[in-house]
Amino acid sequence: MRPMIIPLLAAALAVSGAASAQDKTITLGAAVQLTGRLANTGRYYGDGYQITVDRINEKGGVTVGGAKYKLALKIYDSQSDTNLGVRQYVQLVAQDKVNFLLGPFSSNDALDDSVIAEKYQVPMVQGGGASTQIFSRGYKYVFGTLPPADDYFASTIKMMGKLSPKPKTVALVAADDSFDVSVANGTRKLLKEAGLELVVDKQFRENNADFSSILSLVKSKDPDVILWAGHEGEALNFIRQAKSLDVNPKLLYSFTVGVPTADFRKALGKDAEYAFGMTPWLPEKELKDDWFGDAVQFDKEYQAKFKYAPDYHAASAAADVETFAKAIAAAGTLDPKKVRDAIASVDFQSLYGHIKFQPNGQISLPQTVIQIQDGKVVPIFAEDFLAKPRYPIAPWSKR
Amino acid sequence: MQLFGQILVNGILLGGLYGLMGLGMGLVWGVLKIVNLAHGALIMLGGYALYYLYTKAGIDPFLGLPLAMLAMFVLGYLLQTALLNLIVRAAQLNTLLLTFGLDVVFVYLAQLLFTADFRTINPPYAGKNVSISGVVVPYAQFGAFLVALVLAGLLFLVLEKTRTGRAIRATAQNLTAARLYGVNPKRIYAITFGAGAALAGAAGGLYGIVSQITPYIGVTLTAKSFVIAILGGLDKPLGVIGGGLILGIAEAMAALYLDPTYTDIISFGLLVVVLIARPAQLLGRA
Amino acid sequence: MNRYRWLALPIAAAALAVVPWVTSDTIVQYGINALLVATLAQAWNVIGGFSGYPSFGNSVFYGLGTYGTAIAMAQFHWSFGSGLVFGAVLGVACALLFGIPILRLRGPYFAIATLGLAAVMSAITATVEIAGKNIGLILPLFRGDKLFYELSLILLVAATGTVAWIARSRFGAGLVAIREDEDAAQVMGINTTMYKVAALTVAALFSALAGGIHAYWITFIDPASAFDPSLNVRMVIMTLFGGPGTVLGPVLGAFVLSAVSEVLASQATGVASLFYGFVIVIAVLVMPKGLLDLVQGFRETGWRYFVDNLRRYRI
């Protein structure tokens, strides 16, 4: 009954926060999709926020202008209903009077909810929305820890340039929601610059379950590479239907979601092999962190506490909380405007990576190309090759 | 030309499964005059039933289908007896609302019991296929298509040839007269709804093999089932399969020759056009 | 006593009008939402409650109003007022265009046809370039929730006033006649097609205006939220809960149910949707004629009211 735990915990925290007047608290608020259509990924955010807040408090909380503060978390379940989420954000700001805001999952929700942050001038650091739309409105109070959507395939395309045999033709299949359209637009530019030919460029309605027509078209064009952008459920369908229709890219296929996530690999079983993907985060020792030690520690503790492995969503969520901790301490005050300025100039190492925001509020992190080999996620390429890719990928008939 | 053939086959196979989805909804609507907004939830529950039969008990999905259907039949029978029979004679709007409430409850319970994780029913033959003169026919989709045809045929035979089936048709046409002939309406209604649920469950199980199951797949599937049931004439099993095929082929063709983002426009556009253009045939059933 | 009863309503309206100045921002937010949804319920009341044509697709008018306003403001850079008018025009045009063929259908077929219409419109909007396709549109940010609140209140008062007028007018009597026995009404000389289309148009007008206000208030719209299918069931259940075919029933039902669901969403988020489902099931079983009828029925027969309802409609 995990969904019950978070509001109960939040309630308990709130009560305890109110009861002990000596404990100074900074409350972070968010409406996250704990139930509903997006709960599958939404829970990474709720849990990521929780574990980070707890850890920061364990290590002494946040020092603001000489006084010690504890962090508190107030989370509502938006039930994957965007409109409800917006109302909950208003409640967080106007009624619960939280100090600062964390974000939901998904670009569409982040787009809507960030309006509240800007309207009420309360800083929001969100790690769930990557679409360029979020950051192109000139808002001052919204920051994001997911790298820009239009760059998602950048490292993959760079890698393709260094592979042998070198791919020449590409099929681009993307969903039509905000995030994936951004990805597709950016990818088209990158492909042109790299001199790759786009032989299939199809968009599908999000939540689509049937790819048979698109797959049959792709098969008839026989591309070297398939680049796919959408959500996890759709990716699952695409791969399984590709298998049953015996559609194989000549050289490789890559997906914007799913590959780094454990239950995706579990649902596909052996069919997940060879799939390429990308992630801005991997649990690596080199990612040092002031509170968790390093990303490996974070990964271990997260799994121990929540019984499932974190992926970049959870790490991004953790980074959001840490950003506030750093910025508030740097600002030396809880004043929203000053904290907002502190966030804009923040620059530190965390378990998620190097946190520094561009002028438009979005972080800039490179995506590491990963591949599923023997059921495991293997980092393949960042600036150069990190491991040997299994390339060209084996066609279905030979697996 | 080969691409066209492939798309046609894709559409036909998909259409079979669509037809199965519409079968249960059409039966319940045509006979009981109940518009079941929880139909998608029943599909979803059937999917989970088959999923657990496969993963926990190791029963092959196609063999486990009758078991899942039986479980769903019982569920449907109980629902009708305990709840739906209470509002059968109220305004039809009330059945819409009651079934909507049930849908909300079912989705919540499914989420609680099964979590939001994706579930796929992945028997070893799930990805295999056979190639016939260049056109690929996937085993799983083909199996689903066959099951849909068989179930539709069975339903047709039951309605035409068996005593219970005749009782069901009699109740659909004229409740009072049927009563005079000794039909027990409560029992017939419960059996009919149970059958509708069983068919929905079968569709769900097959859906889990070709796609995946979460607690939230119900909403879109209910909407699609409306289209299919209406296209097929509600409680005419063979017509509903035909309706499913029409929709499946139309969607597949539209995705290729128009644009994949047009599939919803096609499905619901068809619905609206059929309703507007053939009211005489349907009004007679109002 | 009766002479002063009519004062109750203007006083209530005035009390509602001062709410933004005496309560917190959250209440204002909740208020805007409740007022808009109450307007939708009241609009539905005209076509569903009075005329007996249960539309399950009024969200199409709401969505067209939302998009009309959004396109006007974001793409053409018109003012809010012009945007609202544009949205209303789109909604009314849809009602007139599709009303005639769809209103030929009866009962659940009409319901499904409207549902299909809403789905088609949503799907079409997601492919239209000027509407921003599936990504949606961003409107300019306006910090003025109090204004939106008052506008929504004015809209609800206008809708309720219209329904009050309909209830007393010949038009309304005609709609009720259509609801009770359409063939008899036709024989009696009522031009049923014209009456029905007029009813649908009135419903479309208010729904579209509600959508327009919603668009500017939310500042970001996309097909999924503008043509939100869950709105359809909500407006129906609220009207049913309050009392279909009455003047205040939909308003009452909307306020009560919104309050319940908001409280649940903020206090007991886990069980909110479960409770909502149960409420609907129980309401349909024991109070199918709504709150107002419940109050009267309870006065007359006490607890037997519920038992009677349970028994009345079963086979």
Short mmCIF file of C-alpha atoms in Angstrom, two decimals, chain A residues 142-278:
data_model
loop_
_atom_site.label_atom_id
_atom_site.label_comp_id
_atom_site.label_asym_id
_atom_site.label_seq_id
_atom_site.Cartn_x
_atom_site.Cartn_y
_atom_site.Cartn_z
CA VAL A 142 11.40 27.19 -12.87
CA PHE A 143 14.47 25.00 -13.09
CA GLY A 144 14.92 21.51 -14.50
CA THR A 145 17.36 18.71 -13.92
CA LEU A 146 16.51 16.66 -16.97
CA PRO A 147 18.68 17.52 -19.98
CA PRO A 148 17.05 19.09 -23.03
CA ALA A 149 14.80 16.77 -25.01
CA ASP A 150 16.17 17.78 -28.38
CA ASP A 151 19.63 16.52 -27.41
CA TYR A 152 18.55 13.09 -26.30
CA PHE A 153 19.97 11.31 -29.34
CA ALA A 154 23.07 13.48 -29.65
CA SER A 155 25.50 11.03 -28.08
CA THR A 156 23.89 8.11 -29.93
CA ILE A 157 24.34 9.84 -33.28
CA LYS A 158 27.91 10.72 -32.37
CA MET A 159 28.53 7.08 -31.57
CA MET A 160 26.98 6.01 -34.85
CA GLY A 161 29.59 8.11 -36.62
CA LYS A 162 32.31 6.05 -35.01
CA LEU A 163 30.86 2.61 -35.59
CA SER A 164 31.92 0.23 -38.26
CA PRO A 165 30.06 -0.54 -40.47
CA LYS A 166 28.86 3.05 -40.42
CA PRO A 167 25.06 3.52 -40.54
CA LYS A 168 23.67 5.55 -43.41
CA THR A 169 19.87 5.37 -43.25
CA VAL A 170 17.64 6.08 -40.28
CA ALA A 171 13.98 5.53 -39.43
CA LEU A 172 12.61 8.01 -36.87
CA VAL A 173 9.46 6.98 -35.00
CA ALA A 174 8.22 9.39 -32.35
CA ALA A 175 5.10 10.02 -30.25
CA ASP A 176 3.25 13.29 -30.60
CA ASP A 177 3.41 14.64 -27.04
CA SER A 178 5.46 17.63 -25.98
CA PHE A 179 8.59 15.77 -24.91
CA ASP A 180 8.79 13.44 -27.90
CA VAL A 181 8.09 16.15 -30.44
CA SER A 182 11.01 18.08 -28.96
CA VAL A 183 13.15 14.97 -29.26
CA ALA A 184 12.11 14.42 -32.87
CA ASN A 185 12.72 18.02 -33.88
CA GLY A 186 16.17 18.01 -32.33
CA THR A 187 17.02 14.61 -33.78
CA ARG A 188 16.15 15.66 -37.31
CA LYS A 189 18.64 18.52 -37.04
CA LEU A 190 21.34 16.27 -35.62
CA LEU A 191 20.81 13.65 -38.33
CA LYS A 192 21.12 16.29 -41.03
CA GLU A 193 24.35 17.60 -39.53
CA ALA A 194 25.73 14.08 -39.35
CA GLY A 195 24.88 13.42 -42.98
CA LEU A 196 22.48 10.57 -42.22
CA GLU A 197 19.48 9.94 -44.45
CA LEU A 198 15.99 9.85 -42.94
CA VAL A 199 14.04 7.15 -44.81
CA VAL A 200 11.08 6.90 -42.46
CA ASP A 201 9.79 9.78 -40.34
CA LYS A 202 6.56 8.83 -38.65
CA GLN A 203 4.71 10.26 -35.68
CA PHE A 204 2.22 8.26 -33.63
CA ARG A 205 -0.48 9.27 -31.15
CA GLU A 206 0.70 8.81 -27.56
CA ASN A 207 -0.84 5.86 -25.71
CA ASN A 208 -1.01 4.07 -29.02
CA ALA A 209 -1.01 0.30 -28.65
CA ASP A 210 -0.66 -0.81 -32.24
CA PHE A 211 2.46 -0.25 -34.31
CA SER A 212 1.86 -2.85 -36.98
CA SER A 213 1.47 -0.36 -39.81
CA ILE A 214 4.52 1.68 -38.84
CA LEU A 215 6.56 -1.48 -38.36
CA SER A 216 5.53 -2.88 -41.71
CA LEU A 217 6.49 0.41 -43.34
CA VAL A 218 9.86 0.41 -41.59
CA LYS A 219 10.46 -3.15 -42.72
CA SER A 220 9.77 -2.24 -46.31
CA LYS A 221 12.34 0.60 -46.18
CA ASP A 222 14.98 -1.56 -44.48
CA PRO A 223 16.84 1.18 -42.58
CA ASP A 224 20.19 0.74 -40.89
CA VAL A 225 19.02 2.36 -37.68
CA ILE A 226 15.67 2.85 -35.92
CA LEU A 227 15.47 5.78 -33.50
CA TRP A 228 12.36 5.63 -31.34
CA ALA A 229 10.89 8.25 -28.98
CA GLY A 230 7.89 7.71 -26.73
CA HIS A 231 6.83 6.34 -23.38
CA GLU A 232 7.60 3.04 -21.73
CA GLY A 233 4.33 1.26 -22.46
CA GLU A 234 4.55 2.17 -26.11
CA ALA A 235 8.19 1.05 -26.29
CA LEU A 236 7.18 -2.32 -24.87
CA ASN A 237 4.54 -2.70 -27.55
CA PHE A 238 6.89 -1.61 -30.29
CA ILE A 239 9.56 -4.13 -29.44
CA ARG A 240 7.20 -7.03 -28.96
CA GLN A 241 5.38 -6.26 -32.19
CA ALA A 242 8.69 -5.84 -33.99
CA LYS A 243 9.56 -9.33 -32.88
CA SER A 244 6.28 -10.86 -33.99
CA LEU A 245 6.42 -9.09 -37.35
CA ASP A 246 10.11 -9.90 -37.71
CA VAL A 247 11.17 -6.30 -38.19
CA ASN A 248 14.89 -5.75 -37.70
CA PRO A 249 17.01 -2.68 -38.25
CA LYS A 250 20.09 -3.66 -40.22
CA LEU A 251 22.45 -2.32 -37.59
CA LEU A 252 20.85 -1.01 -34.36
CA TYR A 253 17.80 0.48 -32.66
CA SER A 254 17.64 2.98 -29.82
CA PHE A 255 14.85 4.09 -27.49
CA THR A 256 14.45 7.25 -25.43
CA VAL A 257 12.85 5.38 -22.54
CA GLY A 258 12.65 1.98 -20.96
CA VAL A 259 16.18 0.71 -21.43
CA PRO A 260 17.53 2.08 -18.13
CA THR A 261 14.45 0.96 -16.20
CA ALA A 262 14.27 -2.38 -14.40
CA ASP A 263 10.62 -3.31 -14.87
CA PHE A 264 10.88 -2.61 -18.58
CA ARG A 265 13.66 -5.14 -18.92
CA LYS A 266 11.74 -7.54 -16.74
CA ALA A 267 8.57 -7.29 -18.81
CA LEU A 268 10.47 -7.98 -22.01
CA GLY A 269 12.78 -10.65 -20.71
CA LYS A 270 15.13 -11.84 -23.43
CA ASP A 271 13.50 -9.61 -26.00
CA ALA A 272 15.16 -6.62 -24.37
CA GLU A 273 18.60 -7.74 -25.51
CA TYR A 274 20.64 -5.54 -27.83
CA ALA A 275 18.37 -2.53 -27.36
CA PHE A 276 20.23 0.78 -27.16
CA GLY A 277 19.07 3.64 -25.03
CA MET A 278 20.42 6.61 -23.15
#
